[in-house]
Tab-separated table of N, CA and C in Angstrom:
chain	number	residue	atom	x	y	z
A	13	UNK	N	-8.786	-4.436	16.900
A	13	UNK	CA	-9.429	-4.867	15.450
A	13	UNK	C	-8.306	-5.284	14.829
A	14	UNK	N	-8.343	-6.376	13.899
A	14	UNK	CA	-6.819	-6.675	13.027
A	14	UNK	C	-7.570	-6.953	11.701
A	15	UNK	N	-7.402	-6.124	10.597
A	15	UNK	CA	-8.101	-6.120	9.629
A	15	UNK	C	-7.556	-6.831	8.604
A	16	UNK	N	-6.100	-6.699	8.737
A	16	UNK	CA	-5.092	-7.492	7.787
A	16	UNK	C	-4.514	-8.502	8.372
A	17	UNK	N	-4.309	-9.497	8.534
A	17	UNK	CA	-3.321	-10.796	8.939
A	17	UNK	C	-2.810	-11.535	7.706
A	18	UNK	N	-2.048	-11.039	7.066
A	18	UNK	CA	-2.078	-12.195	6.217
A	18	UNK	C	-0.992	-13.345	6.586
A	19	UNK	N	-1.368	-14.351	6.264
A	19	UNK	CA	-0.104	-15.688	6.497
A	19	UNK	C	1.170	-15.446	5.586
A	20	UNK	N	2.255	-15.267	6.125
A	20	UNK	CA	3.293	-15.062	5.450
A	20	UNK	C	3.784	-16.433	5.734
A	21	UNK	N	4.531	-16.987	4.674
A	21	UNK	CA	5.541	-18.589	4.620
A	21	UNK	C	6.828	-18.201	4.814
A	22	UNK	N	7.545	-17.214	4.246
A	22	UNK	CA	8.637	-16.943	4.184
A	22	UNK	C	9.070	-15.548	5.131
A	23	UNK	N	8.709	-14.784	5.113
A	23	UNK	CA	9.022	-13.160	5.535
A	23	UNK	C	8.076	-13.404	7.067
A	24	UNK	N	9.512	-12.754	7.871
A	24	UNK	CA	8.425	-12.298	9.213
A	24	UNK	C	7.163	-11.591	9.723
A	25	UNK	N	7.237	-10.586	8.437
A	25	UNK	CA	6.206	-9.408	8.345
A	25	UNK	C	6.377	-8.986	7.145
A	26	UNK	N	5.440	-8.072	6.727
A	26	UNK	CA	5.138	-7.182	5.650
A	26	UNK	C	5.923	-6.300	5.753
A	27	UNK	N	7.032	-5.525	6.676
A	27	UNK	CA	7.690	-4.808	6.419
A	27	UNK	C	8.899	-5.612	5.663
A	28	UNK	N	9.100	-6.561	6.170
A	28	UNK	CA	10.483	-7.583	5.571
A	28	UNK	C	10.146	-7.895	4.106
A	29	UNK	N	9.122	-8.353	3.710
A	29	UNK	CA	8.503	-8.496	2.438
A	29	UNK	C	8.617	-7.227	1.517
A	30	UNK	N	7.848	-5.989	2.094
A	30	UNK	CA	8.329	-5.020	1.176
A	30	UNK	C	9.576	-4.323	0.785
A	31	UNK	N	10.515	-4.551	2.025
A	31	UNK	CA	11.822	-4.177	1.985
A	31	UNK	C	12.606	-5.007	0.826
A	32	UNK	N	12.281	-6.531	1.003
A	32	UNK	CA	12.501	-7.348	-0.189
A	32	UNK	C	12.331	-7.096	-1.347
A	33	UNK	N	10.885	-6.627	-1.464
A	33	UNK	CA	10.756	-7.051	-3.140
A	33	UNK	C	10.893	-5.555	-3.604
A	34	UNK	N	11.173	-4.506	-2.894
A	34	UNK	CA	11.967	-3.015	-3.241
A	34	UNK	C	12.951	-3.364	-3.747
A	35	UNK	N	14.085	-3.626	-3.187
A	35	UNK	CA	15.467	-4.069	-2.855
A	35	UNK	C	15.270	-4.745	-3.921
A	36	UNK	N	14.886	-5.795	-4.295
A	36	UNK	CA	15.190	-6.992	-5.665
A	36	UNK	C	14.726	-6.422	-6.615
A	37	UNK	N	14.102	-5.205	-6.794
A	37	UNK	CA	13.682	-4.720	-8.589
A	37	UNK	C	14.525	-3.667	-8.327
A	38	UNK	N	15.356	-2.760	-7.688
A	38	UNK	CA	16.073	-2.063	-7.516
A	38	UNK	C	17.461	-2.438	-7.914
A	39	UNK	N	17.643	-3.563	-7.248
A	39	UNK	CA	18.884	-4.682	-7.761
A	39	UNK	C	19.105	-5.277	-8.937
A	40	UNK	N	17.804	-5.595	-9.338
A	40	UNK	CA	17.538	-6.224	-10.695
A	40	UNK	C	17.753	-4.983	-11.763
A	41	UNK	N	17.033	-4.088	-11.752
A	41	UNK	CA	17.519	-2.607	-12.791
A	41	UNK	C	18.838	-1.993	-12.540
A	42	UNK	N	19.537	-2.039	-11.582
A	42	UNK	CA	20.846	-1.392	-11.640
A	42	UNK	C	21.616	-2.596	-12.564
A	43	UNK	N	21.607	-4.204	-12.094
A	43	UNK	CA	22.022	-4.725	-12.978
A	43	UNK	C	22.178	-4.674	-14.600
A	44	UNK	N	20.534	-4.461	-14.729
A	44	UNK	CA	20.528	-4.756	-16.127
A	44	UNK	C	21.229	-3.181	-16.680
A	45	UNK	N	21.293	-1.979	-15.907
A	45	UNK	CA	21.765	-0.938	-16.470
A	45	UNK	C	23.281	-0.861	-16.585
A	46	UNK	N	23.769	-1.550	-15.774
A	46	UNK	CA	25.383	-2.152	-15.820
A	46	UNK	C	25.733	-2.839	-16.919
A	47	UNK	N	24.869	-3.653	-16.867
A	47	UNK	CA	25.225	-4.133	-18.775
A	47	UNK	C	24.766	-3.528	-19.750
A	48	UNK	N	23.897	-2.804	-19.291
A	48	UNK	CA	23.455	-1.551	-20.725
A	48	UNK	C	24.867	-0.856	-21.065
A	49	UNK	N	25.411	-0.306	-19.967
A	49	UNK	CA	26.638	0.619	-19.860
A	49	UNK	C	28.195	-0.180	-20.367
A	50	UNK	N	28.094	-1.601	-20.184
A	50	UNK	CA	29.516	-2.324	-20.039
A	50	UNK	C	29.222	-3.183	-21.084
A	51	UNK	N	29.080	-4.196	-21.171
A	51	UNK	CA	29.207	-5.474	-22.048
A	51	UNK	C	28.236	-5.547	-22.810
A	52	UNK	N	27.241	-5.187	-22.520
A	52	UNK	CA	25.889	-5.101	-23.900
A	52	UNK	C	25.811	-3.817	-24.258
A	53	UNK	N	26.680	-2.947	-24.239
A	53	UNK	CA	26.646	-1.527	-24.636
A	53	UNK	C	26.243	-1.330	-26.242
A	54	UNK	N	26.855	-2.071	-27.171
A	54	UNK	CA	26.169	-1.883	-28.429
A	54	UNK	C	24.990	-2.208	-28.934
A	55	UNK	N	24.683	-3.080	-27.948
A	55	UNK	CA	23.076	-3.240	-28.358
A	55	UNK	C	22.158	-2.183	-28.254
A	56	UNK	N	22.507	-1.212	-26.980
A	56	UNK	CA	21.638	-0.297	-26.409
A	56	UNK	C	21.764	1.061	-27.296
A	57	UNK	N	21.002	2.087	-27.463
A	57	UNK	CA	20.977	3.465	-27.764
A	57	UNK	C	21.470	3.913	-26.605
A	58	UNK	N	21.933	5.439	-26.650
A	58	UNK	CA	22.138	6.243	-25.675
A	58	UNK	C	20.606	6.718	-25.032
A	59	UNK	N	19.337	6.608	-25.892
A	59	UNK	CA	18.096	7.132	-25.111
A	59	UNK	C	17.742	5.807	-24.064
A	60	UNK	N	18.150	4.635	-24.938
A	60	UNK	CA	17.508	3.600	-24.199
A	60	UNK	C	18.317	3.075	-22.907
A	61	UNK	N	19.560	3.576	-22.877
A	61	UNK	CA	20.064	3.807	-21.397
A	61	UNK	C	19.713	4.974	-20.305
A	62	UNK	N	19.166	6.070	-21.392
A	62	UNK	CA	18.728	7.106	-20.599
A	62	UNK	C	17.439	6.513	-19.741
A	63	UNK	N	16.815	5.825	-20.623
A	63	UNK	CA	15.182	5.721	-20.188
A	63	UNK	C	15.544	4.477	-19.208
A	64	UNK	N	16.510	3.894	-18.933
A	64	UNK	CA	16.588	2.717	-17.594
A	64	UNK	C	17.146	3.779	-16.494
A	65	UNK	N	17.870	4.716	-16.781
A	65	UNK	CA	18.380	5.569	-15.967
A	65	UNK	C	16.928	6.219	-15.189
A	66	UNK	N	16.109	6.581	-16.030
A	66	UNK	CA	15.003	7.497	-15.374
A	66	UNK	C	14.116	6.208	-14.670
A	67	UNK	N	13.993	5.211	-15.450
A	67	UNK	CA	13.224	3.751	-14.526
A	67	UNK	C	13.899	3.440	-13.092
A	68	UNK	N	14.979	3.345	-13.353
A	68	UNK	CA	15.706	2.955	-11.972
A	68	UNK	C	15.672	4.264	-10.969
A	69	UNK	N	15.639	5.698	-11.233
A	69	UNK	CA	15.106	5.998	-10.237
A	69	UNK	C	14.039	6.594	-9.774
A	70	UNK	N	12.906	6.092	-10.984
A	70	UNK	CA	11.333	6.025	-10.240
A	70	UNK	C	11.105	4.958	-9.457
A	71	UNK	N	11.575	3.543	-9.877
A	71	UNK	CA	11.870	2.624	-8.857
A	71	UNK	C	12.634	2.750	-7.445
A	72	UNK	N	13.469	3.263	-7.335
A	72	UNK	CA	14.050	3.954	-6.187
A	72	UNK	C	13.454	4.583	-5.385
A	73	UNK	N	12.699	5.809	-5.912
A	73	UNK	CA	11.447	6.418	-4.926
A	73	UNK	C	10.274	5.976	-4.756
A	74	UNK	N	9.885	4.614	-5.802
A	74	UNK	CA	8.946	3.646	-5.377
A	74	UNK	C	9.144	3.121	-4.081
A	75	UNK	N	10.481	3.057	-3.912
A	75	UNK	CA	11.113	1.986	-3.071
A	75	UNK	C	10.963	2.361	-1.427
A	76	UNK	N	11.097	3.354	-1.137
A	76	UNK	CA	10.285	4.343	-0.003
A	76	UNK	C	8.986	4.250	0.376
A	77	UNK	N	8.225	4.789	-0.626
A	77	UNK	CA	6.829	4.212	-0.703
A	77	UNK	C	6.686	2.931	-0.146
A	78	UNK	N	7.188	2.025	-0.755
A	78	UNK	CA	6.953	0.510	-0.296
A	78	UNK	C	7.142	-0.153	0.896
A	79	UNK	N	8.427	0.959	1.475
A	79	UNK	CA	8.727	0.683	2.885
A	79	UNK	C	7.739	1.278	3.681
A	80	UNK	N	7.076	2.105	3.290
A	80	UNK	CA	5.854	2.604	4.451
A	80	UNK	C	4.418	2.081	4.125
A	81	UNK	N	4.334	1.148	3.390
A	81	UNK	CA	3.214	0.158	3.638
A	81	UNK	C	2.661	-0.472	4.496
A	82	UNK	N	3.430	-1.229	5.471
A	82	UNK	CA	3.253	-1.653	6.528
A	82	UNK	C	2.487	-0.858	7.701
A	83	UNK	N	3.240	0.037	7.409
A	83	UNK	CA	3.258	1.251	8.454
A	83	UNK	C	2.051	2.044	8.484
A	84	UNK	N	1.671	2.283	7.157
A	84	UNK	CA	0.522	2.768	6.401
A	84	UNK	C	-0.925	1.589	7.011
A	85	UNK	N	-0.621	0.593	6.545
A	85	UNK	CA	-1.535	-0.148	7.147
A	85	UNK	C	-2.341	-0.111	8.349
A	86	UNK	N	-0.924	-0.505	9.137
A	86	UNK	CA	-1.251	-0.214	10.700
A	86	UNK	C	-1.925	0.855	11.392
A	87	UNK	N	-1.609	2.188	10.552
A	87	UNK	CA	-2.202	3.583	10.734
A	87	UNK	C	-3.619	3.167	10.369
A	88	UNK	N	-3.994	2.922	9.541
A	88	UNK	CA	-5.127	2.889	8.704
A	88	UNK	C	-6.149	2.468	9.694
A	89	UNK	N	-5.487	0.854	9.936
A	89	UNK	CA	-6.440	0.157	11.316
A	89	UNK	C	-6.800	0.515	12.761
A	90	UNK	N	-5.651	1.214	12.740
A	90	UNK	CA	-5.709	2.267	14.142
A	90	UNK	C	-7.024	3.399	14.047
A	91	UNK	N	-6.704	3.899	13.275
A	91	UNK	CA	-7.918	5.044	12.619
A	91	UNK	C	-9.186	4.548	12.879
A	92	UNK	N	-9.483	3.336	12.372
A	92	UNK	CA	-10.430	3.038	12.155
A	92	UNK	C	-11.362	2.412	13.398
A	93	UNK	N	-10.261	1.753	14.006
A	93	UNK	CA	-10.440	1.046	15.604
A	93	UNK	C	-10.866	2.334	16.524
A	94	UNK	N	-10.153	3.805	16.206
A	94	UNK	CA	-10.454	4.681	17.162
A	94	UNK	C	-12.003	5.192	17.030
A	95	UNK	N	-12.498	5.404	15.661
A	95	UNK	CA	-13.927	5.447	15.572
A	95	UNK	C	-14.794	4.428	15.576
A	96	UNK	N	-14.377	3.325	15.240
A	96	UNK	CA	-15.194	2.170	15.961
A	96	UNK	C	-15.296	2.157	17.408
A	97	UNK	N	-14.438	2.648	18.493
A	97	UNK	CA	-14.567	2.450	19.694
A	97	UNK	C	-15.137	3.525	20.330
A	98	UNK	N	-15.610	4.394	19.638
A	98	UNK	CA	-16.409	5.572	20.384
A	98	UNK	C	-17.516	5.431	19.554
A	99	UNK	N	-18.135	4.139	19.188
A	99	UNK	CA	-19.248	4.206	18.615
A	99	UNK	C	-19.726	4.091	17.174
A	100	UNK	N	-18.491	4.002	16.071
A	100	UNK	CA	-18.740	4.336	14.712
A	100	UNK	C	-19.196	5.474	14.156
A	101	UNK	N	-20.175	5.116	12.937
A	101	UNK	CA	-20.467	6.107	12.497
A	101	UNK	C	-22.181	6.174	12.312
A	102	UNK	N	-22.773	7.162	12.159
A	102	UNK	CA	-24.188	7.065	12.118
A	102	UNK	C	-24.502	8.164	10.674
A	103	UNK	N	-25.829	8.005	10.859
A	103	UNK	CA	-26.786	8.841	9.556
A	103	UNK	C	-27.236	9.957	10.229
A	104	UNK	N	-26.646	11.589	10.151
A	104	UNK	CA	-27.180	12.487	10.421
A	104	UNK	C	-28.701	13.219	9.719
A	105	UNK	N	-29.283	13.940	10.380
A	105	UNK	CA	-30.762	14.179	9.714
A	105	UNK	C	-30.730	14.673	8.143
A	106	UNK	N	-29.227	15.399	7.734
A	106	UNK	CA	-29.334	15.435	6.063
A	106	UNK	C	-28.634	14.316	5.356
A	107	UNK	N	-28.458	13.123	5.813
A	107	UNK	CA	-28.097	12.257	5.159
A	107	UNK	C	-26.448	11.665	5.270
A	108	UNK	N	-26.062	12.770	5.846
A	108	UNK	CA	-24.065	12.020	6.103
A	108	UNK	C	-23.793	11.570	6.983
A	109	UNK	N	-22.548	10.909	6.671
A	109	UNK	CA	-22.409	9.705	7.657
A	109	UNK	C	-21.332	10.404	8.373
A	110	UNK	N	-21.562	10.598	9.440
A	110	UNK	CA	-20.586	11.502	10.854
A	110	UNK	C	-20.465	10.143	11.937
A	111	UNK	N	-19.365	10.835	12.656
A	111	UNK	CA	-18.829	9.927	13.725
A	111	UNK	C	-19.850	10.002	14.933
A	112	UNK	N	-20.284	8.771	15.534
A	112	UNK	CA	-20.980	8.736	16.405
A	112	UNK	C	-20.884	9.915	17.868
A	113	UNK	N	-19.509	10.050	18.030
A	113	UNK	CA	-19.028	10.773	19.466
A	113	UNK	C	-19.025	12.338	18.697
A	114	UNK	N	-19.211	12.528	17.639
A	114	UNK	CA	-19.073	13.807	16.936
A	114	UNK	C	-19.791	14.008	15.896
A	115	UNK	N	-20.734	14.332	15.755
A	115	UNK	CA	-22.188	14.372	14.587
A	115	UNK	C	-21.484	15.900	13.918
A	116	UNK	N	-20.750	16.620	14.404
A	116	UNK	CA	-20.669	17.803	13.738
A	116	UNK	C	-19.600	17.900	12.821
A	117	UNK	N	-18.605	16.562	12.745
A	117	UNK	CA	-17.110	16.288	12.225
A	117	UNK	C	-17.736	15.118	10.709
A	118	UNK	N	-18.272	15.989	9.790
A	118	UNK	CA	-18.855	14.758	8.691
A	118	UNK	C	-17.836	14.576	7.798
A	119	UNK	N	-16.635	15.299	7.944
A	119	UNK	CA	-15.070	14.711	6.890
A	119	UNK	C	-14.810	13.723	7.584
A	120	UNK	N	-14.750	13.585	8.698
A	120	UNK	CA	-14.447	12.516	9.467
A	120	UNK	C	-14.913	11.589	9.346
A	121	UNK	N	-16.187	11.347	9.078
A	121	UNK	CA	-17.260	10.518	9.113
A	121	UNK	C	-16.940	9.596	7.096
A	122	UNK	N	-16.491	10.934	6.510
A	122	UNK	CA	-16.264	10.180	5.143
A	122	UNK	C	-15.108	9.412	4.874
A	123	UNK	N	-13.822	10.140	5.535
A	123	UNK	CA	-12.480	9.755	5.528
A	123	UNK	C	-12.530	8.496	6.072
A	124	UNK	N	-13.376	8.066	7.184
A	124	UNK	CA	-13.606	6.393	8.251
A	124	UNK	C	-14.002	5.830	7.181
A	125	UNK	N	-15.389	6.191	6.355
A	125	UNK	CA	-15.762	5.309	5.315
A	125	UNK	C	-14.734	4.816	4.078
A	126	UNK	N	-14.083	6.108	3.736
A	126	UNK	CA	-13.308	5.391	2.125
A	126	UNK	C	-12.209	4.612	3.155
A	127	UNK	N	-11.587	5.065	4.252
A	127	UNK	CA	-10.504	4.082	5.137
A	127	UNK	C	-11.342	2.910	4.847
A	128	UNK	N	-12.084	2.419	5.629
A	128	UNK	CA	-13.128	1.263	5.631
A	128	UNK	C	-13.093	0.296	4.161
A	129	UNK	N	-13.484	1.187	3.095
A	129	UNK	CA	-13.705	0.787	1.778
A	129	UNK	C	-12.145	0.089	1.491
A	130	UNK	N	-11.333	0.780	1.406
A	130	UNK	CA	-10.197	0.647	1.371
A	130	UNK	C	-9.529	-0.973	1.823
A	131	UNK	N	-9.711	-0.920	2.865
A	131	UNK	CA	-9.053	-1.935	3.870
A	131	UNK	C	-9.937	-3.389	3.285
A	132	UNK	N	-11.230	-3.072	3.373
A	132	UNK	CA	-11.751	-4.004	2.630
A	132	UNK	C	-11.859	-4.724	1.510
A	133	UNK	N	-11.357	-3.918	0.563
A	133	UNK	CA	-10.929	-4.336	-0.805
A	133	UNK	C	-9.364	-5.138	-0.796
A	134	UNK	N	-8.417	-4.425	0.289
A	134	UNK	CA	-7.282	-4.965	0.384
A	134	UNK	C	-7.218	-6.496	1.257
A	135	UNK	N	-8.403	-6.532	1.892
A	135	UNK	CA	-8.544	-7.606	2.915
A	135	UNK	C	-9.247	-8.768	1.993
A	136	UNK	N	-10.102	-8.131	0.943
A	136	UNK	CA	-10.732	-9.266	-0.621
A	136	UNK	C	-9.409	-9.792	-1.061
A	137	UNK	N	-8.461	-8.930	-1.218
A	137	UNK	CA	-7.301	-9.663	-1.909
A	137	UNK	C	-6.340	-10.386	-1.206
A	138	UNK	N	-6.710	-10.464	-0.037
A	138	UNK	CA	-5.571	-11.044	1.121
A	138	UNK	C	-5.994	-12.661	1.223
A	139	UNK	N	-5.440	-13.662	0.687
A	139	UNK	CA	-6.006	-15.350	0.933
A	139	UNK	C	-6.398	-15.332	2.177
A	140	UNK	N	-5.711	-14.947	3.247
A	140	UNK	CA	-5.691	-15.308	4.640
A	140	UNK	C	-7.163	-14.409	5.400
A	141	UNK	N	-7.554	-13.497	4.492
A	141	UNK	CA	-8.886	-12.912	4.928
A	141	UNK	C	-10.077	-12.822	4.221
A	142	UNK	N	-9.804	-13.255	3.230
A	142	UNK	CA	-10.535	-13.164	1.623
A	142	UNK	C	-12.245	-14.123	1.889
A	143	UNK	N	-11.829	-15.001	2.847
A	143	UNK	CA	-13.109	-16.270	3.076
A	143	UNK	C	-13.556	-15.887	4.375
A	144	UNK	N	-12.673	-15.255	5.224
A	144	UNK	CA	-13.936	-14.753	6.889
A	144	UNK	C	-14.943	-13.638	6.178
A	145	UNK	N	-16.026	-13.772	7.279
A	145	UNK	CA	-16.811	-13.445	7.231
A	145	UNK	C	-16.748	-12.252	8.693
A	146	UNK	N	-15.950	-12.709	9.506
A	146	UNK	CA	-16.126	-11.745	10.890
A	146	UNK	C	-14.829	-10.678	10.805
A	147	UNK	N	-13.978	-10.703	9.958
A	147	UNK	CA	-12.817	-9.501	9.970
A	147	UNK	C	-13.452	-8.221	9.836
A	148	UNK	N	-14.582	-8.005	8.733
A	148	UNK	CA	-14.666	-6.927	8.803
A	148	UNK	C	-16.113	-6.205	8.687
A	149	UNK	N	-16.575	-5.266	9.499
A	149	UNK	CA	-17.948	-5.299	9.558
A	149	UNK	C	-18.277	-4.406	8.082
A	150	UNK	N	-19.459	-4.538	8.004
A	150	UNK	CA	-20.128	-4.167	6.959
A	150	UNK	C	-20.295	-2.195	7.441
A	151	UNK	N	-20.680	-1.682	5.799
A	151	UNK	CA	-19.997	-0.257	5.639
A	151	UNK	C	-21.753	0.514	6.862
A	152	UNK	N	-22.985	-0.413	6.495
A	152	UNK	CA	-23.880	-0.198	6.963
A	152	UNK	C	-24.012	-0.128	8.565
A	153	UNK	N	-23.108	-0.842	9.449
A	153	UNK	CA	-22.908	-1.213	10.510
A	153	UNK	C	-21.759	0.046	10.948
A	154	UNK	N	-21.089	0.709	10.005
A	154	UNK	CA	-19.977	1.426	10.596
A	154	UNK	C	-20.682	2.870	11.085
């Protein structure tokens, strides 16, 4: 089951795109900070330079998360595919959504529903899958 299959025109895959976007932002902020501390130093206060350093730090932290997004999407698709391959979800007598393969595992059913909703939301914002009706089953059928 391939839930997200974006058609990229330049990059080979989502990992390459995530790496590029994150690295470009880091490079841009590093260049800005260099200017703020050298040629344009007079135009900026110490607090503005400190703020840029903090911003750069946070973007570098985010860079690591951005690099993980393609793998996270793949893991999410795999998780949903595992539940789907065992019969998806059913509703137990108390009204909880539970895996067909193990009706006692309520939290797995809830996690599955959350993941499906998240993947559907991402897919709806993906131009290559937003207009397809067969790529994602409805929650009622899961």
